[in-house]
């Protein structure tokens, strides 16, 4: 499973890139709002993320339009920012139609706000290269987001769509979400920075490290 970073924060992206685990970045309007992003700077900001990603790792930038023609126009404009831009489009009829048009032009789409098996299969059929089933938002309404994700992974992988389709476990809120996504065969988890840091940590790692360092002090004292 690859790790994408779910953020628009450049420092977080640079930091995770330095760990050697960054597989891509996903942004959305809320994440851009959270960093105080300005409308007129949006495309330049996506360009800066693409640069940190060496113009190779996929960077999802979301359309906020509601009609197919406008979404396609957004997609063409966003894709022109850098070769590694993936156009993020909400799962809805106009989004499916726009995905079909963009895929025909060779522009990659990440179909977002996906919650059900039929939505995911339709996204794949329309030509989406990535599908983002949301986990945490199901948990937020007292449903089991992980079992919903498992159903999407199983159903999508039952079929061939004539093009590669990768499933991105999205709306990830915990290290357990990440672990379970990997166990069920999700291709990617897009993870907020704080959760990704927690994925590195374990109390037994901390305890083991403390005892190794303490014993090494004793070795030094014996010198
Ligand atoms: C990713 O593509 C989504 O935009 C993101 O994971 C949503 O997460 P949230 O439900 O925590 O806002």
Coordinates of N, CA and C and ligand atoms in Angstrom, one line a residue:
X1 N 0.8 -1.2 0.0 CA 0.0 0.0 0.0 C 0.9 1.3 0.0
X2 N 0.5 2.2 -0.8 CA 1.2 3.5 -0.8 C 0.6 4.5 0.2
X3 N 1.4 5.4 0.7 CA 0.9 6.4 1.6 C 0.9 7.8 0.8
X4 N -0.3 8.3 0.7 CA -0.5 9.7 0.2 C -0.7 10.6 1.5
X5 N -0.3 11.8 1.4 CA -0.5 12.8 2.4 C -1.8 13.6 2.1
X6 N -2.7 13.7 3.0 CA -4.0 14.4 2.8 C -3.8 15.8 3.4
X7 N -3.3 16.7 2.7 CA -3.0 18.0 3.2 C -2.7 19.0 2.1
X8 N -2.8 20.3 2.4 CA -2.4 21.3 1.4 C -1.2 22.1 2.0
X9 N -0.7 21.6 3.2 CA 0.4 22.3 3.9 C 1.8 21.9 3.4
X10 N 2.5 22.8 2.8 CA 3.7 22.6 2.1 C 4.8 22.0 3.1
X11 N 4.8 22.5 4.3 CA 5.8 22.0 5.3 C 5.6 20.5 5.6
X12 N 4.3 20.2 5.8 CA 4.0 18.8 6.0 C 4.4 17.9 4.9
X13 N 4.2 18.4 3.7 CA 4.5 17.5 2.5 C 6.1 17.4 2.4
X14 N 6.8 18.5 2.6 CA 8.3 18.4 2.6 C 8.8 17.4 3.6
X15 N 8.2 17.5 4.8 CA 8.7 16.7 5.9 C 8.4 15.2 5.6
X16 N 7.3 14.8 5.1 CA 7.0 13.4 4.9 C 7.8 12.9 3.6
X17 N 8.0 13.8 2.7 CA 8.9 13.5 1.6 C 10.3 13.1 2.1
X18 N 10.7 13.8 3.1 CA 12.1 13.5 3.7 C 12.1 12.1 4.4
X19 N 11.0 11.6 4.8 CA 10.9 10.3 5.4 C 11.1 9.2 4.4
X20 N 10.9 9.5 3.1 CA 11.0 8.4 2.1 C 9.8 7.6 1.9
X21 N 8.6 8.1 2.5 CA 7.4 7.3 2.3 C 6.3 8.0 1.5
X22 N 6.6 9.2 1.0 CA 5.5 9.9 0.3 C 5.2 9.3 -1.0
X23 N 4.0 8.9 -1.2 CA 3.6 8.3 -2.5 C 2.7 9.3 -3.4
X24 N 2.3 10.4 -2.7 CA 1.4 11.3 -3.5 C 0.8 12.2 -2.4
X25 N 0.0 13.2 -3.0 CA -0.7 14.1 -2.1 C -2.2 14.3 -2.6
X26 N -3.1 14.4 -1.6 CA -4.5 14.7 -2.0 C -4.8 16.0 -1.2
X27 N -5.5 16.9 -2.0 CA -6.0 18.1 -1.4 C -7.5 18.2 -1.6
X28 N -8.1 19.0 -0.9 CA -9.5 19.3 -1.2 C -9.8 20.8 -0.7
X29 N -11.0 21.3 -1.1 CA -11.2 22.7 -0.8 C -11.1 23.0 0.7
X30 N -11.5 22.1 1.6 CA -11.4 22.3 3.0 C -10.0 22.4 3.5
X31 N -9.1 21.5 3.0 CA -7.7 21.5 3.4 C -7.0 22.8 2.9
X32 N -7.4 23.3 1.7 CA -6.8 24.5 1.2 C -7.3 25.7 2.1
X33 N -8.5 25.7 2.4 CA -9.1 26.7 3.3 C -8.4 26.7 4.7
X34 N -8.1 25.5 5.2 CA -7.5 25.3 6.5 C -6.1 26.0 6.6
X35 N -5.4 26.1 5.4 CA -4.0 26.7 5.5 C -4.1 28.2 5.1
X36 N -5.4 28.7 5.0 CA -5.6 30.1 4.7 C -5.3 30.4 3.3
X37 N -5.6 29.4 2.4 CA -5.3 29.6 1.0 C -6.2 30.7 0.3
X38 N -5.6 31.4 -0.6 CA -6.3 32.5 -1.3 C -6.8 32.0 -2.7
X39 N -7.9 32.4 -3.1 CA -8.5 31.9 -4.4 C -7.4 32.1 -5.5
X40 N -6.9 33.3 -5.6 CA -6.0 33.7 -6.7 C -4.7 32.9 -6.7
X41 N -4.3 32.3 -5.5 CA -3.1 31.6 -5.4 C -3.2 30.1 -5.6
X42 N -4.5 29.6 -5.8 CA -4.8 28.2 -5.7 C -3.9 27.4 -6.7
X43 N -3.9 27.8 -8.0 CA -3.2 27.0 -9.0 C -1.7 27.1 -8.7
X44 N -1.2 28.3 -8.3 CA 0.3 28.3 -8.0 C 0.6 27.4 -6.8
X45 N -0.3 27.3 -5.9 CA -0.1 26.5 -4.7 C 0.0 25.0 -5.1
X46 N -0.9 24.6 -6.0 CA -0.9 23.2 -6.5 C 0.4 23.0 -7.2
X47 N 0.9 24.0 -7.9 CA 2.1 23.9 -8.6 C 3.3 23.7 -7.7
X48 N 3.2 24.4 -6.5 CA 4.3 24.2 -5.5 C 4.3 22.8 -4.9
X49 N 3.1 22.3 -4.7 CA 3.0 20.9 -4.2 C 3.6 19.9 -5.3
X50 N 3.2 20.1 -6.5 CA 3.7 19.3 -7.6 C 5.2 19.3 -7.7
X51 N 5.8 20.5 -7.4 CA 7.3 20.6 -7.5 C 7.9 19.8 -6.3
X52 N 7.3 19.9 -5.1 CA 7.9 19.1 -4.0 C 7.8 17.6 -4.3
X53 N 6.8 17.3 -5.1 CA 6.6 15.9 -5.5 C 7.3 15.5 -6.7
X54 N 8.4 16.3 -7.0 CA 9.3 16.1 -8.2 C 8.6 15.9 -9.5
X55 N 7.4 16.5 -9.6 CA 6.6 16.4 -10.8 C 6.3 15.0 -11.2
X56 N 6.3 14.1 -10.2 CA 6.1 12.7 -10.5 C 5.0 12.1 -9.7
X57 N 5.0 12.3 -8.4 CA 4.0 11.7 -7.5 C 2.7 12.4 -7.8
X58 N 1.6 11.6 -7.8 CA 0.3 12.2 -8.1 C -0.2 13.2 -7.0
X59 N -0.7 14.3 -7.5 CA -1.2 15.4 -6.6 C -2.6 15.7 -7.0
X60 N -3.6 15.4 -6.2 CA -5.0 15.6 -6.5 C -5.4 17.0 -6.2
X61 N -6.0 17.7 -7.2 CA -6.5 19.0 -7.0 C -8.0 19.0 -7.4
X62 N -8.8 19.5 -6.6 CA -10.3 19.3 -6.7 C -11.0 20.4 -7.5
X63 N -11.9 20.0 -8.4 CA -12.8 20.9 -9.1 C -14.0 21.2 -8.1
X64 N -14.4 22.4 -8.2 CA -15.5 22.8 -7.3 C -16.7 23.2 -8.2
X65 N -16.7 22.8 -9.5 CA -17.8 23.1 -10.4 C -18.9 22.0 -10.3
X66 N -20.0 22.4 -10.8 CA -21.2 21.5 -10.6 C -21.8 20.9 -11.9
X67 N -21.3 21.5 -13.1 CA -21.8 20.9 -14.4 C -20.6 20.3 -15.1
X68 N -21.0 19.3 -16.0 CA -19.9 18.5 -16.6 C -19.0 19.4 -17.4
X69 N -19.5 20.4 -18.2 CA -18.7 21.3 -19.0 C -17.7 22.1 -18.1
X70 N -18.3 22.6 -17.0 CA -17.4 23.4 -16.1 C -16.3 22.5 -15.5
X71 N -16.7 21.3 -15.1 CA -15.7 20.4 -14.4 C -14.6 20.0 -15.4
X72 N -15.1 19.8 -16.7 CA -14.1 19.4 -17.7 C -13.1 20.6 -17.9
X73 N -13.7 21.8 -18.0 CA -12.8 23.0 -18.1 C -11.9 23.2 -17.0
X74 N -12.4 23.0 -15.7 CA -11.5 23.0 -14.5 C -10.4 21.9 -14.7
X75 N -10.8 20.7 -15.1 CA -9.9 19.6 -15.2 C -8.7 19.9 -16.2
X76 N -9.1 20.5 -17.3 CA -8.1 20.8 -18.3 C -7.1 21.9 -17.8
X77 N -7.7 22.9 -17.1 CA -6.9 23.9 -16.5 C -5.9 23.4 -15.4
X78 N -6.5 22.5 -14.5 CA -5.7 22.0 -13.4 C -4.6 21.1 -14.0
X79 N -5.0 20.2 -15.0 CA -4.0 19.3 -15.5 C -2.8 20.0 -16.2
X80 N -3.1 21.3 -16.6 CA -2.0 22.0 -17.3 C -1.0 22.6 -16.3
X81 N -1.3 22.5 -15.0 CA -0.4 23.1 -14.0 C 0.9 22.3 -14.0
X82 N 0.8 20.9 -14.0 CA 2.0 20.1 -13.9 C 1.6 18.7 -14.4
X83 N 2.5 17.9 -14.8 CA 2.2 16.6 -15.4 C 1.7 15.6 -14.3
X84 N 1.9 15.9 -13.0 CA 1.5 15.0 -12.0 C 0.2 15.4 -11.3
X85 N -0.5 16.3 -11.9 CA -1.8 16.7 -11.3 C -2.8 15.6 -11.7
X86 N -3.6 15.2 -10.7 CA -4.8 14.4 -10.9 C -6.0 15.2 -10.5
X87 N -7.0 15.2 -11.4 CA -8.2 16.1 -11.1 C -9.2 15.3 -10.2
X88 N -9.5 15.9 -9.1 CA -10.4 15.3 -8.1 C -11.8 15.8 -8.4
X89 N -12.7 14.9 -8.5 CA -14.1 15.2 -8.9 C -15.0 14.4 -8.0
X90 N -16.0 15.1 -7.5 CA -17.0 14.5 -6.6 C -17.8 13.4 -7.4
X91 N -18.2 12.4 -6.7 CA -19.1 11.3 -7.2 C -20.5 11.9 -7.4
X92 N -20.9 12.1 -8.6 CA -22.2 12.6 -9.0 C -22.3 12.5 -10.5
X93 N -23.6 12.6 -11.0 CA -23.7 12.3 -12.4 C -22.9 13.2 -13.3
X94 N -22.9 14.5 -13.0 CA -22.1 15.5 -13.7 C -20.6 15.1 -13.6
X95 N -20.2 14.6 -12.4 CA -18.8 14.2 -12.2 C -18.4 13.0 -13.0
X96 N -19.3 12.1 -13.1 CA -19.1 10.9 -14.0 C -18.9 11.3 -15.4
X97 N -19.8 12.1 -15.9 CA -19.7 12.6 -17.3 C -18.4 13.3 -17.6
X98 N -18.0 14.2 -16.6 CA -16.8 14.9 -16.8 C -15.6 14.0 -16.7
X99 N -15.6 13.0 -15.9 CA -14.6 12.0 -15.8 C -14.4 11.3 -17.1
X100 N -15.5 10.9 -17.7 CA -15.4 10.2 -19.0 C -14.7 11.1 -20.0
X101 N -15.0 12.4 -20.1 CA -14.4 13.3 -21.0 C -12.9 13.5 -20.7
X102 N -12.6 13.7 -19.5 CA -11.2 13.9 -19.1 C -10.4 12.7 -19.4
X103 N -10.9 11.5 -19.0 CA -10.2 10.3 -19.3 C -9.9 10.1 -20.8
X104 N -10.9 10.5 -21.6 CA -10.7 10.3 -23.1 C -9.5 11.2 -23.5
X105 N -9.3 12.3 -22.8 CA -8.2 13.2 -23.1 C -6.9 12.8 -22.4
X106 N -6.9 11.7 -21.7 CA -5.7 11.2 -21.0 C -5.4 11.9 -19.7
X107 N -6.4 12.6 -19.2 CA -6.3 13.3 -17.9 C -6.8 12.4 -16.8
X108 N -5.9 12.2 -15.8 CA -6.3 11.3 -14.7 C -7.3 11.9 -13.7
X109 N -8.2 11.1 -13.3 CA -9.3 11.6 -12.3 C -9.2 10.8 -11.1
X110 N -9.4 11.5 -9.9 CA -9.6 10.8 -8.6 C -11.0 11.1 -8.2
X111 N -11.9 10.1 -8.2 CA -13.3 10.3 -7.9 C -13.5 10.3 -6.4
X112 N -13.9 11.4 -5.9 CA -13.9 11.6 -4.4 C -15.3 11.6 -3.9
X113 N -15.4 11.6 -2.5 CA -16.7 11.6 -1.9 C -17.5 10.3 -2.3
X114 N -16.8 9.2 -2.4 CA -17.3 7.9 -2.7 C -17.6 7.1 -1.5
X115 N -18.8 6.6 -1.4 CA -19.3 6.0 -0.1 C -19.8 4.5 -0.4
X116 N -20.2 4.2 -1.6 CA -20.9 2.9 -1.8 C -20.2 2.1 -2.9
X117 N -20.5 0.8 -2.9 CA -20.0 0.0 -4.0 C -20.5 0.4 -5.4
X118 N -21.8 0.7 -5.6 CA -22.2 1.2 -6.9 C -21.5 2.4 -7.3
X119 N -21.3 3.4 -6.4 CA -20.6 4.6 -6.8 C -19.2 4.3 -7.3
X120 N -18.5 3.4 -6.5 CA -17.1 3.1 -6.9 C -17.0 2.4 -8.2
X121 N -17.9 1.5 -8.5 CA -17.9 0.8 -9.8 C -18.2 1.7 -10.9
X122 N -19.2 2.6 -10.7 CA -19.5 3.6 -11.8 C -18.3 4.5 -12.0
X123 N -17.6 4.9 -10.9 CA -16.4 5.8 -11.1 C -15.4 5.1 -12.0
X124 N -15.2 3.8 -11.7 CA -14.2 3.0 -12.5 C -14.6 2.9 -13.9
X125 N -15.9 2.6 -14.1 CA -16.4 2.4 -15.5 C -16.3 3.8 -16.3
X126 N -16.5 4.9 -15.6 CA -16.4 6.2 -16.3 C -15.0 6.6 -16.7
X127 N -14.0 5.9 -16.1 CA -12.6 6.1 -16.4 C -11.8 6.7 -15.4
X128 N -12.3 6.7 -14.1 CA -11.4 7.2 -13.0 C -10.2 6.3 -12.8
X129 N -9.1 7.0 -12.6 CA -7.8 6.2 -12.3 C -7.7 5.9 -10.9
X130 N -8.3 6.8 -10.0 CA -8.3 6.6 -8.6 C -9.8 6.8 -8.1
X131 N -10.1 6.0 -7.1 CA -11.4 6.1 -6.4 C -11.1 6.2 -4.9
X132 N -11.8 7.2 -4.3 CA -11.6 7.5 -2.9 C -12.8 7.2 -2.0
X133 N -12.9 6.0 -1.6 CA -14.0 5.7 -0.6 C -13.6 6.3 0.8
X134 N -14.5 7.0 1.4 CA -14.3 7.7 2.7 C -14.6 6.8 3.8
X135 N -13.7 6.7 4.8 CA -13.9 5.8 6.0 C -14.5 6.6 7.1
X136 N -13.7 7.6 7.6 CA -14.1 8.3 8.8 C -15.4 8.9 8.8
X137 N -15.9 9.4 7.7 CA -17.2 10.1 7.7 C -18.3 9.1 7.9
X138 N -18.1 7.8 7.5 CA -19.1 6.8 7.9 C -19.1 6.6 9.5
X139 N -17.9 6.6 10.0 CA -17.8 6.4 11.5 C -18.5 7.6 12.2
X140 N -18.3 8.8 11.6 CA -18.9 10.0 12.2 C -20.5 9.9 12.3
X141 N -21.1 9.1 11.4 CA -22.5 8.9 11.5 C -22.9 7.5 12.1
X142 N -21.9 7.0 12.9 CA -22.1 5.8 13.6 C -22.3 4.5 12.7
X143 N -21.7 4.6 11.5 CA -21.6 3.4 10.7 C -20.2 2.9 10.6
X144 N -20.0 1.7 10.1 CA -18.6 1.1 10.1 C -17.9 1.4 8.8
X145 N -17.1 2.5 8.9 CA -16.4 2.9 7.7 C -15.5 1.9 7.1
X146 N -14.8 1.1 8.0 CA -13.9 0.1 7.5 C -14.6 -1.0 6.7
X147 N -15.8 -1.5 7.2 CA -16.4 -2.6 6.5 C -17.0 -2.0 5.2
X148 N -17.4 -0.8 5.1 CA -17.8 -0.2 3.8 C -16.6 -0.1 2.9
X149 N -15.4 0.2 3.4 CA -14.2 0.2 2.5 C -13.9 -1.2 2.0
X150 N -14.0 -2.2 2.9 CA -13.7 -3.6 2.5 C -14.6 -4.0 1.4
X151 N -15.9 -3.6 1.4 CA -16.8 -3.9 0.4 C -16.4 -3.3 -1.0
X152 N -16.0 -2.0 -0.9 CA -15.6 -1.3 -2.1 C -14.4 -2.0 -2.7
X153 N -13.4 -2.3 -1.9 CA -12.2 -3.0 -2.4 C -12.5 -4.3 -3.1
X154 N -13.3 -5.1 -2.4 CA -13.6 -6.4 -3.0 C -14.4 -6.3 -4.3
X155 N -15.4 -5.4 -4.3 CA -16.2 -5.3 -5.5 C -15.5 -4.7 -6.7
X156 N -14.7 -3.6 -6.4 CA -14.0 -3.0 -7.5 C -13.0 -4.0 -8.1
X157 N -12.3 -4.8 -7.2 CA -11.3 -5.7 -7.7 C -11.8 -6.9 -8.4
X158 N -13.2 -7.1 -8.4 CA -13.8 -8.2 -9.0 C -13.7 -8.1 -10.6
X159 N -13.5 -6.9 -11.1 CA -13.7 -6.6 -12.5 C -12.5 -5.9 -13.1
X160 N -12.4 -6.0 -14.4 CA -11.4 -5.3 -15.2 C -12.1 -4.1 -15.9
X161 N -11.5 -3.0 -15.9 CA -12.1 -1.8 -16.4 C -11.4 -1.3 -17.7
X162 N -10.4 -2.1 -18.1 CA -9.7 -1.7 -19.4 C -8.6 -0.6 -19.1
X163 N -8.5 -0.2 -17.9 CA -7.5 0.8 -17.5 C -7.2 0.6 -16.0
X164 N -6.0 1.0 -15.5 CA -5.7 0.8 -14.1 C -6.6 1.6 -13.2
X165 N -7.0 1.0 -12.1 CA -7.8 1.7 -11.1 C -7.2 1.4 -9.8
X166 N -6.9 2.5 -9.0 CA -6.4 2.3 -7.7 C -7.4 2.9 -6.7
X167 N -7.5 2.1 -5.6 CA -8.4 2.6 -4.5 C -7.7 3.3 -3.4
X168 N -8.1 4.5 -3.1 CA -7.5 5.3 -2.1 C -8.4 5.3 -0.9
X169 N -8.0 4.7 0.2 CA -8.7 4.8 1.5 C -8.6 6.2 1.9
X170 N -9.7 6.9 2.0 CA -9.7 8.4 2.4 C -10.5 8.6 3.6
X171 N -10.4 9.8 4.1 CA -11.1 10.2 5.4 C -10.6 9.2 6.5
X172 N -9.3 9.1 6.5 CA -8.6 8.3 7.4 C -8.3 9.0 8.7
X173 N -8.6 8.4 9.8 CA -8.6 9.2 11.1 C -7.6 8.5 12.1
X174 N -7.1 7.3 11.8 CA -6.3 6.6 12.9 C -5.4 5.6 12.2
X175 N -4.4 5.2 13.0 CA -3.4 4.2 12.6 C -4.1 2.9 12.3
X176 N -5.2 2.6 13.1 CA -6.0 1.4 12.8 C -6.7 1.4 11.4
X177 N -7.2 2.6 11.1 CA -7.7 2.7 9.7 C -6.7 2.4 8.7
X178 N -5.5 2.9 8.9 CA -4.4 2.6 7.9 C -4.1 1.1 7.9
X179 N -3.9 0.5 9.1 CA -3.6 -0.9 9.1 C -4.7 -1.8 8.4
X180 N -5.9 -1.5 8.7 CA -7.0 -2.3 8.2 C -7.1 -2.1 6.7
X181 N -6.9 -0.8 6.2 CA -6.9 -0.6 4.8 C -5.8 -1.4 4.1
X182 N -4.7 -1.5 4.7 CA -3.6 -2.3 4.1 C -4.0 -3.8 4.1
X183 N -4.6 -4.3 5.2 CA -4.9 -5.7 5.3 C -6.0 -6.1 4.2
X184 N -6.9 -5.1 3.9 CA -8.0 -5.5 3.0 C -7.6 -5.2 1.6
X185 N -6.3 -4.7 1.3 CA -5.8 -4.6 0.0 C -6.1 -3.3 -0.7
X186 N -6.4 -2.2 0.0 CA -6.5 -0.9 -0.6 C -5.1 -0.6 -1.2
X187 N -5.1 0.1 -2.4 CA -3.9 0.4 -3.0 C -3.1 1.5 -2.3
X188 N -3.9 2.4 -1.8 CA -3.3 3.7 -1.2 C -4.1 4.0 0.0
X189 N -3.5 4.6 1.0 CA -4.2 5.3 2.1 C -3.8 6.8 2.0
X190 N -4.7 7.7 2.0 CA -4.3 9.1 2.1 C -4.6 9.6 3.5
X191 N -3.5 10.0 4.1 CA -3.5 10.1 5.6 C -3.1 11.5 6.0
X192 N -3.8 12.1 7.0 CA -3.4 13.4 7.5 C -2.0 13.3 8.2
X193 N -1.3 14.4 8.2 CA 0.1 14.4 8.8 C 0.1 13.8 10.2
X194 N -0.8 14.3 11.1 CA -0.8 13.8 12.5 C -1.0 12.3 12.6
X195 N -1.9 11.8 11.8 CA -2.2 10.4 11.8 C -0.9 9.6 11.3
X196 N -0.3 10.1 10.3 CA 0.8 9.4 9.7 C 2.0 9.4 10.7
X197 N 2.2 10.5 11.5 CA 3.2 10.4 12.5 C 2.9 9.3 13.6
X198 N 1.6 9.2 13.9 CA 1.2 8.2 14.9 C 1.4 6.8 14.4
X199 N 1.4 6.7 13.0 CA 1.6 5.3 12.4 C 3.0 4.9 12.6
X200 N 4.0 5.8 12.9 CA 5.4 5.4 13.1 C 5.6 5.0 14.5
X201 N 4.7 5.4 15.4 CA 5.0 5.3 16.8 C 4.4 4.0 17.4
X202 N 5.1 3.5 18.4 CA 4.5 2.4 19.3 C 5.1 2.5 20.6
X203 N 4.4 2.3 21.7 CA 5.0 2.4 23.1 C 6.1 1.3 23.3
X204 N 6.0 0.2 22.6 CA 7.0 -0.8 22.8 C 8.3 -0.4 22.1
X205 N 8.1 0.3 21.0 CA 9.3 0.9 20.3 C 10.0 1.9 21.2
X206 N 9.2 2.8 21.8 CA 9.8 3.8 22.8 C 10.5 3.1 23.9
X207 N 9.8 2.1 24.5 CA 10.3 1.4 25.7 C 11.6 0.7 25.3
X208 N 11.6 0.0 24.1 CA 12.8 -0.7 23.7 C 14.0 0.2 23.4
X209 N 13.7 1.4 22.8 CA 14.7 2.3 22.5 C 15.3 2.9 23.8
X210 N 14.4 3.2 24.8 CA 14.9 3.7 26.1 C 15.9 2.7 26.8
X211 N 15.5 1.4 26.7 CA 16.4 0.4 27.4 C 17.7 0.2 26.6
X212 N 17.6 0.3 25.3 CA 18.9 0.1 24.5 C 19.8 1.3 24.8
X213 N 19.2 2.5 24.9 CA 20.1 3.7 25.2 C 20.7 3.6 26.6
X214 N 19.8 3.2 27.6 CA 20.3 3.0 28.9 C 21.4 2.0 29.0
X215 N 21.3 0.9 28.4 CA 22.3 -0.1 28.4 C 23.6 0.4 27.7
X216 N 23.4 1.2 26.7 CA 24.6 1.7 26.0 C 25.4 2.6 26.9
X217 N 24.7 3.4 27.7 CA 25.3 4.2 28.7 C 26.2 3.4 29.6
X218 N 25.7 2.2 30.0 CA 26.4 1.3 30.9 C 27.7 0.8 30.1
X219 N 27.5 0.5 28.9 CA 28.7 0.0 28.1 C 29.7 1.1 28.0
X220 N 29.3 2.4 27.9 CA 30.3 3.5 27.8 C 31.0 3.6 29.2
X221 N 30.2 3.4 30.2 CA 30.8 3.6 31.6 C 31.8 2.5 31.9
X222 N 31.7 1.3 31.2 CA 32.6 0.2 31.4 C 33.9 0.4 30.6
X223 N 34.0 1.5 29.7 CA 35.1 1.6 28.9 C 36.4 2.1 29.7
Ligands
LIG1 C1 -9.3 12.8 0.6 O1 -9.2 12.7 -0.6 C2 -10.4 13.5 1.3 O2 -10.6 14.7 0.8 C3 -10.2 13.5 2.7 O3 -9.6 12.2 3.1 C4 -11.4 13.8 3.6 O4 -11.1 13.5 4.9 P1 -12.1 14.0 6.1 O5 -13.3 13.2 6.1 O6 -11.2 13.8 7.3 O7 -12.3 15.5 5.8

